[in-house]
Coordinates of C-alpha atoms in Angstrom, one line a residue:
M1 CA 284.8 175.3 84.2
R2 CA 281.3 173.8 83.0
I3 CA 282.4 172.0 79.6
F4 CA 280.1 170.4 77.0
L5 CA 281.3 168.0 74.6
I6 CA 279.4 167.6 71.0
N7 CA 279.1 164.3 69.0
P8 CA 277.6 165.7 65.9
P9 CA 274.6 164.3 64.2
N10 CA 274.8 163.4 60.2
K11 CA 271.9 165.9 58.5
K12 CA 273.8 167.3 55.7
F13 CA 276.0 164.8 53.9
I14 CA 274.0 162.0 54.2
S15 CA 273.1 162.3 50.4
A16 CA 277.0 162.4 49.0
N17 CA 277.5 158.8 50.6
V18 CA 277.2 155.7 48.8
P19 CA 275.1 153.1 49.5
V20 CA 275.8 151.5 53.0
Y21 CA 273.2 149.1 54.2
I22 CA 275.1 147.6 57.6
S23 CA 276.2 150.6 60.1
D24 CA 278.1 151.2 63.2
S25 CA 276.3 154.5 63.8
N26 CA 274.6 153.2 66.7
L27 CA 277.9 153.2 69.0
P28 CA 278.6 155.5 72.0
P29 CA 281.1 158.5 71.5
L30 CA 284.1 157.0 72.6
G31 CA 286.7 159.7 72.4
L32 CA 284.5 162.1 74.2
L33 CA 283.6 159.8 76.7
Y34 CA 287.9 159.6 77.5
I35 CA 287.9 163.3 77.5
A36 CA 285.1 164.0 79.9
T37 CA 286.3 160.8 82.5
V38 CA 289.4 162.8 82.7
L39 CA 287.7 166.2 83.0
K40 CA 285.7 164.9 85.9
Q41 CA 288.8 163.8 88.0
N42 CA 289.0 167.6 88.9
P43 CA 286.6 169.1 91.4
K44 CA 287.2 172.3 89.4
H45 CA 285.4 171.1 86.2
S46 CA 282.1 169.6 85.5
V47 CA 281.4 168.0 81.9
K48 CA 278.5 167.0 80.1
I49 CA 278.4 164.6 76.6
C50 CA 276.4 165.7 74.0
D51 CA 275.3 162.6 71.7
A52 CA 273.6 164.4 69.2
A53 CA 273.8 161.5 66.4
I54 CA 272.1 159.1 68.7
N55 CA 269.4 161.4 70.3
K56 CA 268.9 162.8 66.5
L57 CA 269.2 166.9 67.9
S58 CA 269.0 169.6 65.9
Y59 CA 271.6 172.4 65.4
E60 CA 269.4 174.9 67.2
Q61 CA 268.4 172.0 69.9
I62 CA 272.0 171.1 70.2
A63 CA 273.1 175.2 70.6
R64 CA 270.3 175.3 73.5
Q65 CA 271.7 173.0 75.5
A66 CA 275.2 174.2 75.1
A67 CA 274.0 177.6 75.8
S68 CA 274.8 177.5 79.5
Y69 CA 278.3 176.5 79.6
D70 CA 282.0 177.8 79.9
A71 CA 283.9 176.1 76.9
I72 CA 282.3 173.6 74.6
G73 CA 284.3 170.6 72.7
I74 CA 282.7 168.8 69.1
T75 CA 284.6 166.0 67.7
V76 CA 285.2 166.5 64.0
V77 CA 285.0 163.6 61.3
T78 CA 285.4 164.5 57.7
F79 CA 282.1 163.9 57.0
L80 CA 280.4 165.6 59.6
L81 CA 282.0 168.8 58.7
P82 CA 278.9 170.6 57.6
D83 CA 277.2 169.7 60.4
V84 CA 279.9 170.8 62.7
V85 CA 279.7 174.1 60.9
E86 CA 275.7 174.4 61.3
I87 CA 276.5 173.5 64.6
V88 CA 279.1 176.3 65.8
K89 CA 276.7 179.3 63.6
A90 CA 273.6 178.2 65.9
I91 CA 275.6 178.2 69.3
R92 CA 277.2 181.8 67.9
K93 CA 273.6 183.0 67.6
I94 CA 273.2 182.5 71.2
N95 CA 276.9 183.4 72.8
K96 CA 279.4 184.9 70.8
A97 CA 281.9 184.8 73.4
V98 CA 282.2 180.8 74.8
P99 CA 285.8 179.1 72.8
I100 CA 284.7 176.1 70.8
I101 CA 287.2 173.5 70.4
L102 CA 287.4 171.3 67.5
G103 CA 289.0 167.8 67.8
G104 CA 288.8 164.2 65.9
P105 CA 290.2 162.4 62.9
H106 CA 289.8 165.2 60.5
L107 CA 292.1 168.1 62.7
A108 CA 294.5 165.3 62.0
V109 CA 295.0 166.6 58.0
Y110 CA 293.6 169.7 58.1
P111 CA 294.0 171.8 61.5
K112 CA 294.8 175.3 59.9
E113 CA 291.8 174.9 57.5
S114 CA 289.6 174.3 60.1
I115 CA 290.5 177.2 62.6
G116 CA 289.7 179.1 59.6
L117 CA 285.7 178.1 60.0
E118 CA 283.9 180.8 61.4
G119 CA 283.0 181.1 65.0
V120 CA 286.0 178.6 65.9
T121 CA 288.2 179.4 68.5
Y122 CA 290.5 176.3 68.9
C123 CA 291.7 173.5 66.7
L124 CA 293.4 170.2 68.2
S125 CA 295.4 168.0 65.8
G126 CA 296.5 164.2 67.6
E127 CA 294.9 162.2 70.2
C128 CA 293.3 164.7 72.6
D129 CA 292.9 162.7 75.7
S130 CA 295.5 164.9 77.5
S131 CA 295.7 168.1 75.5
F132 CA 292.3 169.1 75.7
I133 CA 292.8 168.9 79.5
K134 CA 295.4 170.6 79.2
L135 CA 293.8 173.9 77.1
I136 CA 290.6 173.8 79.5
E137 CA 293.3 174.7 82.5
A138 CA 295.1 177.3 80.4
L139 CA 292.0 178.9 79.8
S140 CA 290.6 178.6 83.4
N141 CA 294.3 180.6 84.4
N142 CA 293.6 183.3 81.7
N143 CA 295.3 182.0 78.8
E144 CA 298.8 180.9 80.7
G145 CA 300.3 177.9 79.2
F146 CA 299.0 178.0 75.6
E147 CA 302.4 177.2 74.5
S148 CA 302.9 174.0 75.9
I149 CA 299.8 172.1 74.4
P150 CA 300.8 169.9 71.6
G151 CA 298.9 170.2 68.6
L152 CA 296.8 173.3 69.4
H153 CA 295.8 175.7 67.1
W154 CA 294.3 179.0 67.1
I155 CA 294.0 182.8 65.6
E156 CA 296.5 185.8 67.3
N157 CA 296.2 188.7 65.6
G158 CA 295.0 188.0 62.6
E159 CA 297.7 185.1 62.3
I160 CA 297.1 180.9 62.9
K161 CA 299.2 180.2 65.7
S162 CA 300.3 176.2 65.9
N163 CA 302.3 174.6 68.3
T164 CA 303.9 171.4 67.9
K165 CA 302.3 168.4 66.2
G166 CA 299.2 166.7 67.9
E167 CA 300.9 163.7 70.3
F168 CA 300.5 160.4 70.3
I169 CA 300.1 158.8 74.2
D170 CA 302.6 156.1 74.4
D171 CA 301.7 154.5 77.6
L172 CA 297.6 153.9 77.3
D173 CA 297.5 152.3 80.7
Q174 CA 297.8 155.8 82.6
L175 CA 294.2 156.6 80.7
P176 CA 291.5 155.7 82.7
I177 CA 288.8 153.7 82.1
P178 CA 286.2 155.8 80.4
D179 CA 283.4 156.5 82.4
R180 CA 280.2 155.5 80.5
R181 CA 277.8 156.4 82.7
L182 CA 278.6 159.6 81.3
L183 CA 276.0 158.6 78.9
D184 CA 272.5 157.3 78.6
Y185 CA 274.5 154.0 77.9
K186 CA 271.5 151.7 77.4
M187 CA 270.0 153.7 74.2
Y188 CA 273.1 151.9 72.4
S189 CA 272.5 148.1 71.4
S190 CA 273.9 145.5 69.2
I191 CA 273.9 146.6 65.3
L192 CA 273.8 142.8 64.0
S193 CA 271.9 140.4 65.2
H194 CA 272.8 136.9 67.2
S195 CA 271.3 133.3 67.4
D196 CA 270.0 134.2 70.6
S197 CA 266.5 136.5 71.5
K198 CA 268.2 139.3 73.6
T199 CA 268.7 142.6 72.5
H200 CA 272.5 143.4 73.9
L201 CA 273.1 146.6 75.4
T202 CA 276.3 147.1 73.2
T203 CA 279.7 149.7 73.6
T204 CA 282.8 150.2 72.1
M205 CA 286.7 149.4 74.0
F206 CA 289.7 150.5 72.6
S207 CA 292.3 147.9 73.9
S208 CA 295.1 149.2 71.6
R209 CA 295.7 152.6 69.2
G210 CA 297.5 152.6 65.9
C211 CA 298.2 150.3 63.0
P212 CA 302.2 149.1 61.5
Y213 CA 300.1 148.3 58.2
E214 CA 300.9 150.1 55.3
C215 CA 297.3 149.9 53.2
I216 CA 297.5 153.0 51.0
F217 CA 293.4 153.7 51.4
C218 CA 293.8 153.7 55.0
D219 CA 291.4 156.4 56.7
R220 CA 292.0 156.3 60.4
P221 CA 295.4 158.5 60.0
S222 CA 294.9 160.2 63.6
M223 CA 295.6 156.8 65.3
G224 CA 299.1 156.6 64.2
K225 CA 301.1 153.9 62.7
R226 CA 302.7 153.4 66.0
F227 CA 301.1 149.7 68.0
R228 CA 300.7 151.0 71.3
Y229 CA 298.0 148.7 73.3
H230 CA 296.9 148.4 76.7
S231 CA 297.7 145.8 79.2
P232 CA 295.4 142.6 79.4
G233 CA 295.0 143.3 83.1
R234 CA 293.9 146.8 82.3
I235 CA 291.5 145.4 79.6
I236 CA 289.9 143.4 82.1
A237 CA 289.4 145.8 84.3
E238 CA 287.5 147.7 81.6
I239 CA 285.5 144.7 80.8
E240 CA 284.3 144.5 84.3
D241 CA 282.9 148.0 84.5
C242 CA 281.0 147.3 81.5
I243 CA 279.5 143.7 83.1
S244 CA 278.4 146.0 86.2
L245 CA 276.3 148.3 84.0
G246 CA 274.8 145.5 82.2
I247 CA 276.5 145.6 78.9
D248 CA 277.0 142.5 77.4
E249 CA 278.4 143.3 74.1
I250 CA 281.6 144.7 73.8
I251 CA 282.6 145.9 69.9
F252 CA 286.8 146.6 70.1
Y253 CA 287.5 149.0 67.9
D254 CA 291.1 148.6 67.4
D255 CA 292.3 148.8 63.8
T256 CA 293.3 145.3 64.5
F257 CA 293.3 143.3 67.7
T258 CA 295.1 140.3 66.6
I259 CA 298.7 142.1 66.2
I260 CA 300.6 140.6 69.2
A261 CA 298.9 137.2 69.5
E262 CA 300.3 136.0 72.9
R263 CA 298.4 139.1 74.6
V264 CA 295.1 138.3 72.7
R265 CA 295.7 134.4 74.6
E266 CA 296.4 136.5 77.9
I267 CA 292.8 138.5 77.8
C268 CA 291.2 135.3 76.8
E269 CA 292.7 133.3 79.2
L270 CA 291.7 135.9 82.0
I271 CA 288.0 136.3 81.0
L272 CA 287.7 132.3 81.2
Q273 CA 289.6 132.8 84.6
K274 CA 287.1 135.2 85.9
G275 CA 284.4 133.8 83.9
L276 CA 283.2 136.9 82.5
E277 CA 280.1 136.4 80.5
I278 CA 280.8 138.9 77.6
K279 CA 280.4 138.9 73.4
W280 CA 282.7 140.3 71.7
D281 CA 283.6 141.5 68.4
I282 CA 287.2 142.6 66.9
R283 CA 288.5 143.7 63.5
A284 CA 291.9 141.4 62.8
R285 CA 293.6 141.3 59.7
V286 CA 293.5 137.7 57.5
N287 CA 297.7 137.2 57.9
N288 CA 297.8 137.2 61.8
I289 CA 295.2 134.8 62.5
S290 CA 295.5 130.9 63.7
Y291 CA 292.5 128.7 63.9
D292 CA 294.1 128.2 67.6
L293 CA 293.9 131.8 68.7
L294 CA 290.4 131.9 67.1
S295 CA 289.2 128.9 69.2
L296 CA 290.4 130.4 72.2
M297 CA 288.4 133.9 71.6
K298 CA 285.4 131.9 70.7
K299 CA 285.8 129.8 74.5
A300 CA 286.5 133.3 75.9
G301 CA 282.9 135.2 74.2
C302 CA 284.2 136.4 70.9
S303 CA 281.0 135.7 68.6
R304 CA 282.3 137.7 65.5
I305 CA 285.4 138.5 63.5
H306 CA 285.4 141.4 61.0
L307 CA 287.9 141.1 58.0
G308 CA 289.1 143.2 55.7
V309 CA 289.7 141.2 52.1
E310 CA 288.9 144.4 50.0
S311 CA 289.5 142.4 46.6
G312 CA 289.6 138.9 45.4
N313 CA 292.5 139.6 42.9
D314 CA 295.8 139.3 43.6
E315 CA 297.3 141.9 41.5
V316 CA 294.7 144.4 43.3
L317 CA 295.7 143.4 46.9
K318 CA 299.3 144.2 45.7
T319 CA 298.6 147.8 44.2
L320 CA 296.4 148.2 47.5
K321 CA 299.7 147.2 49.7
K322 CA 297.5 145.3 51.6
G323 CA 300.1 142.7 52.8
I324 CA 297.6 139.7 52.0
T325 CA 296.5 136.8 49.2
R326 CA 293.4 135.1 48.2
K327 CA 294.9 132.1 49.4
L328 CA 295.4 133.6 53.0
A329 CA 291.8 135.2 53.2
K330 CA 290.5 131.6 52.2
E331 CA 292.3 129.9 55.2
A332 CA 291.4 132.9 57.6
F333 CA 287.3 132.6 56.5
G334 CA 287.6 129.1 57.1
N335 CA 289.6 129.0 59.9
A336 CA 286.8 131.4 61.6
H337 CA 283.8 129.8 60.9
K338 CA 285.9 125.8 62.0
A339 CA 286.1 127.8 65.1
G340 CA 282.3 128.9 65.4
L341 CA 282.7 132.4 64.9
E342 CA 280.8 135.1 62.5
T343 CA 282.6 136.6 60.0
L344 CA 282.3 140.5 58.6
G345 CA 284.1 140.7 55.2
Y346 CA 284.9 144.0 53.8
F347 CA 285.3 144.6 49.7
M348 CA 285.6 147.2 47.9
F349 CA 285.4 148.6 44.3
G350 CA 287.2 151.6 42.3
C351 CA 290.9 150.4 43.5
P352 CA 293.4 152.3 41.4
N353 CA 293.6 151.2 37.6
E354 CA 291.4 148.1 38.8
T355 CA 289.2 146.8 35.8
L356 CA 286.0 145.8 35.7
S357 CA 287.1 141.7 35.5
Q358 CA 289.1 142.8 38.9
M359 CA 285.8 143.6 40.2
Q360 CA 283.9 140.8 39.6
D361 CA 286.8 138.8 41.2
T362 CA 286.2 140.8 44.1
L363 CA 282.1 139.6 44.6
D364 CA 283.0 136.1 43.3
F365 CA 285.4 136.2 46.1
A366 CA 282.9 137.2 48.8
L367 CA 280.5 134.5 47.2
E368 CA 283.2 132.5 47.6
L369 CA 283.9 132.8 51.4
N370 CA 280.6 133.3 52.2
P371 CA 280.7 135.3 55.1
N372 CA 278.1 135.7 57.6
Y373 CA 277.7 139.2 56.5
A374 CA 279.6 141.3 54.0
H375 CA 280.4 144.8 53.7
F376 CA 280.9 146.3 49.7
S377 CA 282.5 150.0 49.5
V378 CA 283.3 152.2 46.8
L379 CA 287.1 153.1 47.2
T380 CA 287.0 156.6 48.1
P381 CA 291.0 158.7 48.2
Y382 CA 290.2 160.3 51.9
P383 CA 292.6 163.3 52.9
G384 CA 295.7 162.5 54.6
T385 CA 296.0 158.7 53.0
P386 CA 299.2 157.4 50.7
V387 CA 296.1 156.8 47.6
Y388 CA 295.1 160.3 48.0
L389 CA 298.5 161.8 48.1
N390 CA 300.1 159.6 45.2
A391 CA 297.0 160.8 43.2
L392 CA 298.1 164.8 43.9
K393 CA 301.4 164.1 43.3
E394 CA 300.7 162.1 39.9
G395 CA 298.4 164.8 38.9
L396 CA 295.4 163.1 38.8
F397 CA 293.6 165.4 40.8
E398 CA 293.6 169.2 39.8
K399 CA 293.5 170.1 43.1
D400 CA 293.6 169.2 46.6
Y401 CA 290.1 169.4 47.0
W402 CA 289.5 167.8 50.2
R403 CA 291.6 170.7 51.3
E404 CA 289.1 173.1 49.5
Y405 CA 286.2 171.4 51.0
S406 CA 287.8 172.1 54.4
K407 CA 288.2 175.5 53.9
N408 CA 284.4 175.5 53.0
P409 CA 282.6 172.6 53.4
D410 CA 279.8 172.5 51.1
T411 CA 276.7 170.2 51.4
N412 CA 276.7 169.4 47.7
F413 CA 280.2 168.2 48.2
I414 CA 280.6 164.4 46.5
P415 CA 283.6 162.6 47.5
K416 CA 285.5 161.6 44.2
V417 CA 286.6 158.1 42.9
M418 CA 289.9 157.2 41.8
P419 CA 290.0 158.6 38.0
N420 CA 292.0 155.9 36.9
T421 CA 289.2 153.5 37.3
L422 CA 285.3 153.2 35.7
P423 CA 283.5 156.4 36.9
R424 CA 281.7 157.3 39.9
E425 CA 278.2 156.0 38.4
E426 CA 278.8 152.8 37.2
L427 CA 281.1 151.5 40.4
I428 CA 277.9 152.7 42.5
G429 CA 275.8 150.2 40.3
I430 CA 278.4 147.9 40.6
L431 CA 278.0 148.2 44.6
K432 CA 274.2 147.8 44.5
R433 CA 274.3 144.6 42.2
A434 CA 277.0 142.9 45.3
Y435 CA 275.0 144.0 47.7
K436 CA 271.7 142.2 46.1
K437 CA 273.7 139.4 44.7
F438 CA 275.3 138.6 47.6
Y439 CA 272.1 139.3 50.5
M440 CA 269.3 138.1 47.9
R441 CA 270.8 134.5 47.5
P442 CA 267.5 132.4 48.3
N443 CA 269.8 130.0 50.8
Y444 CA 271.1 133.3 52.6
I445 CA 267.7 134.5 53.0
L446 CA 266.6 131.3 54.6
K447 CA 269.5 131.2 57.0
Q448 CA 268.5 135.0 58.0
M449 CA 264.9 133.7 58.6
A450 CA 265.9 130.7 60.7
K451 CA 267.8 133.1 63.0
V452 CA 265.0 135.9 63.4
N453 CA 264.0 136.1 67.2
S454 CA 261.9 138.8 67.7
W455 CA 259.4 141.3 66.0
S456 CA 261.8 144.3 65.9
D457 CA 264.8 141.9 64.1
L458 CA 262.2 140.6 61.5
S459 CA 261.5 144.3 61.4
R460 CA 264.9 145.8 61.0
K461 CA 266.1 142.9 58.3
A462 CA 262.7 143.5 56.3
S463 CA 263.8 146.8 56.1
I464 CA 267.5 146.5 55.2
A465 CA 266.1 144.2 52.1
G466 CA 264.1 146.9 51.3
K467 CA 266.7 149.4 50.7
I468 CA 268.9 146.8 48.9
L469 CA 265.5 145.4 46.7
A470 CA 265.0 149.7 46.1
G471 CA 268.9 150.1 45.2
K472 CA 268.5 152.6 48.0
R473 CA 271.0 153.8 50.6

């Protein structure tokens, strides 16, 4: 079979989002790469990935490219559901019969609602690395074996049919190294500036999946709570493959890279032993990193660490079940800076029962920690998260509005904020002021100007500064 995999563009929903000035949208669709790599191992199948986001394709352009294929897969995140609907409509105008398969994070929460969308043939919940291939094999064999495909949803005789819950893969090393040659990987460059003058070819990598922590706002339920990980040797093999392509920056997209410190040490030691020249960024928690570990990571090429702080108030941190304190955050940022690592701190406003004074604590704390970059957001109770489910149970929302949105994706839909905090308009005003307060500091601007290494870097920073000053997205 000839399979066409689509990473949707974001054309419909962008106006409903709150302002974001540092984005990681210029990254390859790694989930599709895993699936495509497995598919192409079977000579009976050929596969094409369409990254409509980075190529800025219209729905009609996507549909024309997909027209001649035997099956189409589309990855779905909640915010892009309206775009997915438009893609399906455009495809159906050209091809009424081709199987259209939806998978991705949104399907972990609302698979039955998604299978009801017009033009959709199948939905897969859970990790699709294996189940998508099983579905393709079933389609190749006159639909035999549907019952054995985990997480499969389809409509038969007007009724929704569902198999067992989607699977999570225990042994990640059984998955092949994603073949980044299936994409125009040279289009993916570094998001944030570096001290050198190079343009860094960038990719993402998962060294693990799942997170055992209990943060009530976490919007990645599709990865599960069970921590599963690649062996250090397998990670090194993938890094070497990236280097062979000229890629020199890797963003590890693990929820928390440093859960097992000894595994991180072994990865670093192997990088140093092999003399691999690679920059890499990670996401971590402030309560499971030490100065010694950070120093070793720096020696092995780690350049930046992303740390979720969320709040500068210990009472709010307890409400969020973050499992950290202000003291731990201060120690972590201090150790990271001492080790020579750049830091990106995540902070949010609008937590349950949060007051204006507590939000000011967060902004003050962000300035005190002084990360190289700060990402501010408004807490959105996403589908499937404990904060949303608890709010429904407590009657804070009249109905499951995410479920209604999933049945009928409305481009005018605006995500709600927690009802037991400030109104949305006030929270967005606080968010914009926080960005201005952090990034418009004279000392910060001088430091950033000193690091400008090219006209493109200057242009990018000037564009961001203009948006912040104008209070726009």
